[in-house]
PDB file of C-alpha atoms in Angstrom:
ATOM      1  CA  UNK A  15     182.201 -12.765 -23.542  1.00  0.00           C
ATOM      2  CA  UNK A  16     183.075 -15.986 -25.372  1.00  0.00           C
ATOM      3  CA  UNK A  17     182.384 -18.416 -22.562  1.00  0.00           C
ATOM      4  CA  UNK A  18     180.123 -21.381 -22.055  1.00  0.00           C
ATOM      5  CA  UNK A  19     177.676 -21.386 -19.233  1.00  0.00           C
ATOM      6  CA  UNK A  20     176.281 -24.470 -17.549  1.00  0.00           C
ATOM      7  CA  UNK A  21     173.141 -22.887 -16.188  1.00  0.00           C
ATOM      8  CA  UNK A  22     170.965 -19.775 -16.506  1.00  0.00           C
ATOM      9  CA  UNK A  23     172.140 -18.256 -13.218  1.00  0.00           C
ATOM     10  CA  UNK A  24     175.777 -18.228 -14.232  1.00  0.00           C
ATOM     11  CA  UNK A  25     174.841 -16.684 -17.604  1.00  0.00           C
ATOM     12  CA  UNK A  26     172.797 -13.998 -15.831  1.00  0.00           C
ATOM     13  CA  UNK A  27     175.632 -13.253 -13.426  1.00  0.00           C
ATOM     14  CA  UNK A  28     178.090 -12.866 -16.293  1.00  0.00           C
ATOM     15  CA  UNK A  29     175.711 -10.588 -18.195  1.00  0.00           C
ATOM     16  CA  UNK A  30     175.184  -8.431 -15.144  1.00  0.00           C
ATOM     17  CA  UNK A  31     178.908  -8.202 -14.487  1.00  0.00           C
ATOM     18  CA  UNK A  32     179.585  -7.101 -18.074  1.00  0.00           C
ATOM     19  CA  UNK A  33     176.674  -4.626 -17.983  1.00  0.00           C
ATOM     20  CA  UNK A  34     177.929  -3.076 -14.775  1.00  0.00           C
ATOM     21  CA  UNK A  35     181.437  -2.833 -16.185  1.00  0.00           C
ATOM     22  CA  UNK A  36     180.031  -1.069 -19.289  1.00  0.00           C
ATOM     23  CA  UNK A  37     178.175   1.466 -17.142  1.00  0.00           C
ATOM     24  CA  UNK A  38     181.204   2.069 -14.898  1.00  0.00           C
ATOM     25  CA  UNK A  39     183.398   2.691 -17.938  1.00  0.00           C
ATOM     26  CA  UNK A  40     180.732   5.004 -19.444  1.00  0.00           C
ATOM     27  CA  UNK A  41     180.503   7.017 -16.229  1.00  0.00           C
ATOM     28  CA  UNK A  42     184.269   7.485 -16.203  1.00  0.00           C
ATOM     29  CA  UNK A  43     184.328   8.489 -19.848  1.00  0.00           C
ATOM     30  CA  UNK A  44     181.487  10.889 -19.328  1.00  0.00           C
ATOM     31  CA  UNK A  45     183.341  12.514 -16.442  1.00  0.00           C
ATOM     32  CA  UNK A  46     186.486  12.785 -18.587  1.00  0.00           C
ATOM     33  CA  UNK A  47     184.506  14.321 -21.462  1.00  0.00           C
ATOM     34  CA  UNK A  48     182.759  16.765 -19.163  1.00  0.00           C
ATOM     35  CA  UNK A  49     186.161  17.837 -17.711  1.00  0.00           C
ATOM     36  CA  UNK A  50     187.542  18.209 -21.243  1.00  0.00           C
ATOM     37  CA  UNK A  51     184.556  20.373 -22.290  1.00  0.00           C
ATOM     38  CA  UNK A  52     184.777  22.525 -19.149  1.00  0.00           C
ATOM     39  CA  UNK A  53     188.493  22.963 -19.649  1.00  0.00           C
ATOM     40  CA  UNK A  54     187.742  24.198 -23.152  1.00  0.00           C
ATOM     41  CA  UNK A  55     185.426  26.857 -21.682  1.00  0.00           C
ATOM     42  CA  UNK A  56     188.558  28.412 -20.167  1.00  0.00           C
ATOM     43  CA  UNK A  57     190.425  28.721 -23.480  1.00  0.00           C
ATOM     44  CA  UNK A  58     188.449  31.872 -24.306  1.00  0.00           C
ATOM     45  CA  UNK A  59     190.159  35.159 -23.258  1.00  0.00           C
ATOM     46  CA  UNK A  60     189.143  36.383 -19.808  1.00  0.00           C
ATOM     47  CA  UNK A  61     188.749  40.119 -20.338  1.00  0.00           C
ATOM     48  CA  UNK A  62     188.912  42.368 -17.306  1.00  0.00           C
ATOM     49  CA  UNK A  63     187.516  39.817 -14.859  1.00  0.00           C
ATOM     50  CA  UNK A  64     189.924  37.105 -13.738  1.00  0.00           C
ATOM     51  CA  UNK A  65     188.285  33.707 -13.406  1.00  0.00           C
ATOM     52  CA  UNK A  66     188.538  31.761 -10.198  1.00  0.00           C
ATOM     53  CA  UNK A  67     188.608  28.340 -11.855  1.00  0.00           C
ATOM     54  CA  UNK A  68     185.764  27.090  -9.668  1.00  0.00           C
ATOM     55  CA  UNK A  69     183.781  25.838 -12.665  1.00  0.00           C
ATOM     56  CA  UNK A  70     186.875  24.034 -13.928  1.00  0.00           C
ATOM     57  CA  UNK A  71     187.099  22.123 -10.625  1.00  0.00           C
ATOM     58  CA  UNK A  72     183.369  21.329 -10.439  1.00  0.00           C
ATOM     59  CA  UNK A  73     182.878  18.156 -12.652  1.00  0.00           C
ATOM     60  CA  UNK A  74     182.249  15.164 -10.437  1.00  0.00           C
ATOM     61  CA  UNK A  75     181.100  11.579 -10.463  1.00  0.00           C
ATOM     62  CA  UNK A  76     178.126  11.496  -8.114  1.00  0.00           C
ATOM     63  CA  UNK A  77     178.052   7.771  -7.883  1.00  0.00           C
ATOM     64  CA  UNK A  78     177.777   4.374  -9.505  1.00  0.00           C
ATOM     65  CA  UNK A  79     175.117   2.082  -8.054  1.00  0.00           C
ATOM     66  CA  UNK A  80     174.567  -1.526  -8.865  1.00  0.00           C
ATOM     67  CA  UNK A  81     170.999  -2.587  -9.358  1.00  0.00           C
ATOM     68  CA  UNK A  82     169.339  -5.990  -9.724  1.00  0.00           C
ATOM     69  CA  UNK A  83     169.438  -5.567 -13.515  1.00  0.00           C
ATOM     70  CA  UNK A  84     172.638  -3.652 -14.091  1.00  0.00           C
ATOM     71  CA  UNK A  85     173.951  -0.337 -12.859  1.00  0.00           C
ATOM     72  CA  UNK A  86     173.234   3.344 -12.761  1.00  0.00           C
ATOM     73  CA  UNK A  87     175.786   6.146 -12.742  1.00  0.00           C
ATOM     74  CA  UNK A  88     175.669   9.910 -12.591  1.00  0.00           C
ATOM     75  CA  UNK A  89     178.029  12.716 -13.518  1.00  0.00           C
ATOM     76  CA  UNK A  90     177.335  16.320 -12.680  1.00  0.00           C
ATOM     77  CA  UNK A  91     178.714  19.800 -12.154  1.00  0.00           C
ATOM     78  CA  UNK A  92     178.892  20.607  -8.489  1.00  0.00           C
ATOM     79  CA  UNK A  93     177.335  23.827  -7.433  1.00  0.00           C
ATOM     80  CA  UNK A  94     177.980  23.018  -3.746  1.00  0.00           C
ATOM     81  CA  UNK A  95     180.831  25.513  -3.319  1.00  0.00           C
ATOM     82  CA  UNK A  96     179.286  28.934  -3.141  1.00  0.00           C
ATOM     83  CA  UNK A  97     180.458  31.532  -5.550  1.00  0.00           C
ATOM     84  CA  UNK A  98     178.598  34.814  -5.244  1.00  0.00           C
ATOM     85  CA  UNK A  99     180.050  37.605  -7.377  1.00  0.00           C
ATOM     86  CA  UNK A 100     177.680  40.510  -8.112  1.00  0.00           C
ATOM     87  CA  UNK A 101     174.855  38.925  -6.127  1.00  0.00           C
ATOM     88  CA  UNK A 102     174.505  35.860  -8.352  1.00  0.00           C
ATOM     89  CA  UNK A 103     174.555  32.343  -6.927  1.00  0.00           C
ATOM     90  CA  UNK A 104     176.741  29.509  -8.246  1.00  0.00           C
ATOM     91  CA  UNK A 105     173.929  27.820 -10.177  1.00  0.00           C
ATOM     92  CA  UNK A 106     173.119  31.090 -12.011  1.00  0.00           C
ATOM     93  CA  UNK A 107     176.832  31.606 -12.893  1.00  0.00           C
ATOM     94  CA  UNK A 108     177.221  28.044 -14.226  1.00  0.00           C
ATOM     95  CA  UNK A 109     174.020  28.284 -16.277  1.00  0.00           C
ATOM     96  CA  UNK A 110     175.174  31.594 -17.705  1.00  0.00           C
ATOM     97  CA  UNK A 111     178.498  30.062 -18.582  1.00  0.00           C
ATOM     98  CA  UNK A 112     176.770  27.070 -20.296  1.00  0.00           C
ATOM     99  CA  UNK A 113     174.593  29.426 -22.294  1.00  0.00           C
ATOM    100  CA  UNK A 114     177.426  31.629 -23.627  1.00  0.00           C
ATOM    101  CA  UNK A 115     176.394  34.533 -21.472  1.00  0.00           C
ATOM    102  CA  UNK A 116     179.847  34.865 -19.863  1.00  0.00           C
ATOM    103  CA  UNK A 117     183.355  35.054 -21.356  1.00  0.00           C
ATOM    104  CA  UNK A 118     184.131  31.464 -22.187  1.00  0.00           C
ATOM    105  CA  UNK A 119     183.123  28.724 -24.569  1.00  0.00           C
ATOM    106  CA  UNK A 120     179.691  27.587 -23.394  1.00  0.00           C
ATOM    107  CA  UNK A 121     177.761  24.432 -24.224  1.00  0.00           C
ATOM    108  CA  UNK A 122     180.074  22.258 -22.166  1.00  0.00           C
ATOM    109  CA  UNK A 123     177.197  20.387 -20.579  1.00  0.00           C
ATOM    110  CA  UNK A 124     175.129  19.983 -23.784  1.00  0.00           C
ATOM    111  CA  UNK A 125     178.207  18.781 -25.670  1.00  0.00           C
ATOM    112  CA  UNK A 126     178.841  16.201 -22.955  1.00  0.00           C
ATOM    113  CA  UNK A 127     175.295  14.876 -22.666  1.00  0.00           C
ATOM    114  CA  UNK A 128     174.976  14.624 -26.446  1.00  0.00           C
ATOM    115  CA  UNK A 129     177.620  11.853 -26.349  1.00  0.00           C
ATOM    116  CA  UNK A 130     176.172   9.677 -23.611  1.00  0.00           C
ATOM    117  CA  UNK A 131     174.229   7.291 -25.786  1.00  0.00           C
ATOM    118  CA  UNK A 132     177.137   6.737 -28.199  1.00  0.00           C
ATOM    119  CA  UNK A 133     179.634   6.142 -25.407  1.00  0.00           C
ATOM    120  CA  UNK A 134     177.318   3.660 -23.662  1.00  0.00           C
ATOM    121  CA  UNK A 135     176.589   1.867 -26.919  1.00  0.00           C
ATOM    122  CA  UNK A 136     180.306   1.560 -27.663  1.00  0.00           C
ATOM    123  CA  UNK A 137     180.936   0.154 -24.162  1.00  0.00           C
ATOM    124  CA  UNK A 138     178.134  -2.409 -24.576  1.00  0.00           C
ATOM    125  CA  UNK A 139     179.425  -3.398 -28.043  1.00  0.00           C
ATOM    126  CA  UNK A 140     182.896  -4.060 -26.543  1.00  0.00           C
ATOM    127  CA  UNK A 141     181.423  -6.590 -24.135  1.00  0.00           C
ATOM    128  CA  UNK A 142     178.690  -8.308 -26.088  1.00  0.00           C
TER     129      UNK A 142
END
């Protein structure tokens, strides 16, 4: 942002625009990273049970909201589609998958969230 500003309001507007762009880019990268980590879960052998792929289709961007001071974004794994094998709900299945309690490479959520700060810092550095 190598630009001259004639007043404080134009500087503030430019800072907000760049901050919002950094958050938007971070949210997209977090979604991409989550999808990559969930895809990796499926590289483990299935065994007798054949996976439905529902977890693989569940990463989502919940929203990106502008605020007076910047922006807030959220990425999640949707448990909205019901998946009820053996009497377990979708949330239970996804938690078990995350915790290596099912056939697959768990830790997809923890691996993703561990990178949030670095990705946001990198996006901010690019702009300021």
